[in-house]
Amino acid sequence: MEQTFIMIKPDGVQRGLVGEIISRFEKKGFSLKGLKLMSVERPFAEKHYADLSSKPFFHGLVEYIISGPVVAMVWEGKNVVITGRKIIGATNPSDSAPGTIRGDLAIDIGRNVIHGSDSIESARKEIALWFPEGVAEWQSSLHHWIYE
């Protein structure tokens, strides 16, 4: 099974959307393997977004992520990276379809509620960065009702 990193950004936490977002991944059939509420320090945020450091919006993005607590999660399931991105919606909420998290819950690109790994490789790197202690190893008793 594949794993992905999902982060509810400060605006999603402040707006009380944590439960709804978790519910969408659970209802799909994915398994929560790691979860923590945390405040992000600047050096850590800069490391997470290092691949965007040359972009003009990098400083603002870092300021946004350190502005309040985030919820960091690891989800597991078949094709969870690509399916997770579909659940989340396009980076720009105005380009996100209704029914997606960003399509339903966000308006501005700078307050787009959630981050999700965009590839298996980035998921591995992000999980290692955010969960160096590892994640829970368990299987839901519903597994056989979700997967063939």
mmCIF file of C-alpha atoms in Angstrom:
data_model
loop_
_atom_site.group_PDB
_atom_site.id
_atom_site.type_symbol
_atom_site.label_atom_id
_atom_site.label_comp_id
_atom_site.label_asym_id
_atom_site.label_seq_id
_atom_site.Cartn_x
_atom_site.Cartn_y
_atom_site.Cartn_z
ATOM 1 C CA MET A 1 0.000 0.000 0.000
ATOM 2 C CA GLU A 2 1.098 3.519 -0.826
ATOM 3 C CA GLN A 3 1.394 6.367 1.684
ATOM 4 C CA THR A 4 1.008 10.120 1.282
ATOM 5 C CA PHE A 5 1.607 13.208 3.398
ATOM 6 C CA ILE A 6 -1.327 15.555 3.966
ATOM 7 C CA MET A 7 -1.140 18.795 5.947
ATOM 8 C CA ILE A 8 -4.082 20.918 7.003
ATOM 9 C CA LYS A 9 -2.667 24.424 6.826
ATOM 10 C CA PRO A 10 -3.172 27.137 9.480
ATOM 11 C CA ASP A 11 -6.295 28.529 7.799
ATOM 12 C CA GLY A 12 -7.925 25.082 7.788
ATOM 13 C CA VAL A 13 -7.107 24.567 11.471
ATOM 14 C CA GLN A 14 -8.302 28.065 12.446
ATOM 15 C CA ARG A 15 -11.554 27.600 10.504
ATOM 16 C CA GLY A 16 -12.333 24.318 12.277
ATOM 17 C CA LEU A 17 -12.114 22.159 9.121
ATOM 18 C CA VAL A 18 -9.902 19.399 10.556
ATOM 19 C CA GLY A 19 -12.732 16.947 11.230
ATOM 20 C CA GLU A 20 -14.344 17.443 7.831
ATOM 21 C CA ILE A 21 -11.052 16.961 6.003
ATOM 22 C CA ILE A 22 -10.187 13.818 7.952
ATOM 23 C CA SER A 23 -13.707 12.525 7.296
ATOM 24 C CA ARG A 24 -13.288 12.864 3.532
ATOM 25 C CA PHE A 25 -10.168 10.683 3.541
ATOM 26 C CA GLU A 26 -11.756 8.156 5.905
ATOM 27 C CA LYS A 27 -14.957 7.950 3.854
ATOM 28 C CA LYS A 28 -12.894 7.227 0.755
ATOM 29 C CA GLY A 29 -11.448 4.210 2.556
ATOM 30 C CA PHE A 30 -7.924 5.396 3.328
ATOM 31 C CA SER A 31 -6.240 4.567 6.652
ATOM 32 C CA LEU A 32 -4.795 7.214 8.937
ATOM 33 C CA LYS A 33 -1.266 6.147 9.907
ATOM 34 C CA GLY A 34 0.091 9.324 11.524
ATOM 35 C CA LEU A 35 -1.408 12.505 12.953
ATOM 36 C CA LYS A 36 -0.068 15.459 14.895
ATOM 37 C CA LEU A 37 -1.034 19.038 15.616
ATOM 38 C CA MET A 38 2.040 21.215 15.662
ATOM 39 C CA SER A 39 3.416 24.712 15.321
ATOM 40 C CA VAL A 40 5.975 24.912 12.534
ATOM 41 C CA GLU A 41 9.256 26.746 13.073
ATOM 42 C CA ARG A 42 10.670 28.865 10.217
ATOM 43 C CA PRO A 43 13.705 26.631 9.442
ATOM 44 C CA PHE A 44 11.449 23.572 9.264
ATOM 45 C CA ALA A 45 8.979 25.366 6.942
ATOM 46 C CA GLU A 46 11.870 26.476 4.726
ATOM 47 C CA LYS A 47 13.121 22.892 4.551
ATOM 48 C CA HIS A 48 9.647 21.577 3.677
ATOM 49 C CA TYR A 49 9.262 24.119 0.867
ATOM 50 C CA ALA A 50 12.930 24.083 -0.235
ATOM 51 C CA ASP A 51 11.975 23.126 -3.805
ATOM 52 C CA LEU A 52 10.048 26.419 -4.042
ATOM 53 C CA SER A 53 12.788 28.623 -2.563
ATOM 54 C CA SER A 54 13.479 30.384 -5.869
ATOM 55 C CA LYS A 55 9.819 31.326 -6.396
ATOM 56 C CA PRO A 56 8.654 34.881 -5.642
ATOM 57 C CA PHE A 57 5.936 33.594 -3.290
ATOM 58 C CA PHE A 58 8.325 31.511 -1.146
ATOM 59 C CA HIS A 59 8.670 34.043 1.708
ATOM 60 C CA GLY A 60 4.907 34.557 1.919
ATOM 61 C CA LEU A 61 4.306 30.808 1.882
ATOM 62 C CA VAL A 62 6.723 30.262 4.758
ATOM 63 C CA GLU A 63 5.108 33.120 6.748
ATOM 64 C CA TYR A 64 1.685 31.565 6.138
ATOM 65 C CA ILE A 65 2.711 28.073 7.302
ATOM 66 C CA ILE A 66 4.320 29.376 10.513
ATOM 67 C CA SER A 67 1.364 31.682 11.288
ATOM 68 C CA GLY A 68 -0.542 29.062 13.275
ATOM 69 C CA PRO A 69 -0.776 25.364 14.044
ATOM 70 C CA VAL A 70 -1.020 22.762 11.283
ATOM 71 C CA VAL A 71 -2.237 19.177 11.315
ATOM 72 C CA ALA A 72 0.293 16.812 9.736
ATOM 73 C CA MET A 73 -0.979 13.407 8.629
ATOM 74 C CA VAL A 74 0.071 10.249 6.852
ATOM 75 C CA TRP A 75 -2.634 8.382 4.938
ATOM 76 C CA GLU A 76 -2.300 4.941 3.403
ATOM 77 C CA GLY A 77 -4.169 3.158 0.633
ATOM 78 C CA LYS A 78 -4.168 2.052 -2.966
ATOM 79 C CA ASN A 79 -3.175 4.992 -5.223
ATOM 80 C CA VAL A 80 -3.484 7.342 -2.233
ATOM 81 C CA VAL A 81 -1.118 9.987 -3.672
ATOM 82 C CA ILE A 82 -3.012 10.605 -6.912
ATOM 83 C CA THR A 83 -6.430 10.023 -5.356
ATOM 84 C CA GLY A 84 -5.552 12.302 -2.454
ATOM 85 C CA ARG A 85 -4.688 15.069 -4.915
ATOM 86 C CA LYS A 86 -8.089 14.582 -6.563
ATOM 87 C CA ILE A 87 -9.836 14.819 -3.182
ATOM 88 C CA ILE A 88 -7.886 18.013 -2.432
ATOM 89 C CA GLY A 89 -8.458 19.730 -5.798
ATOM 90 C CA ALA A 90 -6.339 22.137 -7.820
ATOM 91 C CA THR A 91 -3.853 24.426 -6.053
ATOM 92 C CA ASN A 92 -5.940 27.440 -7.039
ATOM 93 C CA PRO A 93 -9.363 26.988 -5.431
ATOM 94 C CA SER A 94 -11.068 28.764 -8.347
ATOM 95 C CA ASP A 95 -9.782 25.950 -10.594
ATOM 96 C CA SER A 96 -10.968 23.237 -8.181
ATOM 97 C CA ALA A 97 -14.098 21.259 -8.949
ATOM 98 C CA PRO A 98 -17.045 21.323 -6.570
ATOM 99 C CA GLY A 99 -16.806 18.308 -4.289
ATOM 100 C CA THR A 100 -13.062 18.732 -3.731
ATOM 101 C CA ILE A 101 -11.747 20.157 -0.467
ATOM 102 C CA ARG A 102 -10.440 23.332 -2.103
ATOM 103 C CA GLY A 103 -13.443 23.581 -4.420
ATOM 104 C CA ASP A 104 -15.814 23.479 -1.466
ATOM 105 C CA LEU A 105 -13.824 25.151 1.313
ATOM 106 C CA ALA A 106 -11.374 27.687 -0.154
ATOM 107 C CA ILE A 107 -11.445 30.878 -2.224
ATOM 108 C CA ASP A 108 -7.903 32.321 -2.435
ATOM 109 C CA ILE A 109 -4.781 30.448 -3.561
ATOM 110 C CA GLY A 110 -2.926 31.922 -0.568
ATOM 111 C CA ARG A 111 -5.466 30.357 1.808
ATOM 112 C CA ASN A 112 -6.086 27.012 0.143
ATOM 113 C CA VAL A 113 -6.548 25.011 3.375
ATOM 114 C CA ILE A 114 -4.491 21.889 2.627
ATOM 115 C CA HIS A 115 -1.249 20.470 1.248
ATOM 116 C CA GLY A 116 -0.860 17.020 -0.276
ATOM 117 C CA SER A 117 2.154 15.234 -1.685
ATOM 118 C CA ASP A 118 2.257 15.430 -5.489
ATOM 119 C CA SER A 119 4.182 12.201 -6.126
ATOM 120 C CA ILE A 120 5.225 8.996 -4.387
ATOM 121 C CA GLU A 121 8.789 10.336 -4.165
ATOM 122 C CA SER A 122 7.740 13.629 -2.553
ATOM 123 C CA ALA A 123 5.424 11.708 -0.202
ATOM 124 C CA ARG A 124 8.362 9.617 1.017
ATOM 125 C CA LYS A 125 10.498 12.726 1.580
ATOM 126 C CA GLU A 126 7.716 14.636 3.334
ATOM 127 C CA ILE A 127 6.769 11.690 5.571
ATOM 128 C CA ALA A 128 10.433 11.249 6.562
ATOM 129 C CA LEU A 129 10.687 14.975 7.353
ATOM 130 C CA TRP A 130 7.433 15.326 9.292
ATOM 131 C CA PHE A 131 7.355 11.883 10.937
ATOM 132 C CA PRO A 132 10.969 10.923 11.671
ATOM 133 C CA GLU A 133 9.681 8.762 14.530
ATOM 134 C CA GLY A 134 7.647 6.703 12.065
ATOM 135 C CA VAL A 135 3.928 6.054 11.892
ATOM 136 C CA ALA A 136 1.492 3.527 13.324
ATOM 137 C CA GLU A 137 1.504 0.088 11.767
ATOM 138 C CA TRP A 138 -2.030 -1.239 11.798
ATOM 139 C CA GLN A 139 -4.749 -2.449 9.451
ATOM 140 C CA SER A 140 -8.410 -1.553 9.758
ATOM 141 C CA SER A 141 -10.869 -4.386 10.245
ATOM 142 C CA LEU A 142 -12.722 -2.817 7.283
ATOM 143 C CA HIS A 143 -9.780 -3.419 4.950
ATOM 144 C CA HIS A 144 -11.363 -6.463 3.314
ATOM 145 C CA TRP A 145 -14.582 -4.468 2.701
ATOM 146 C CA ILE A 146 -12.627 -1.765 0.821
ATOM 147 C CA TYR A 147 -10.062 -3.771 -1.148
ATOM 148 C CA GLU A 148 -10.496 -6.893 -3.266
#
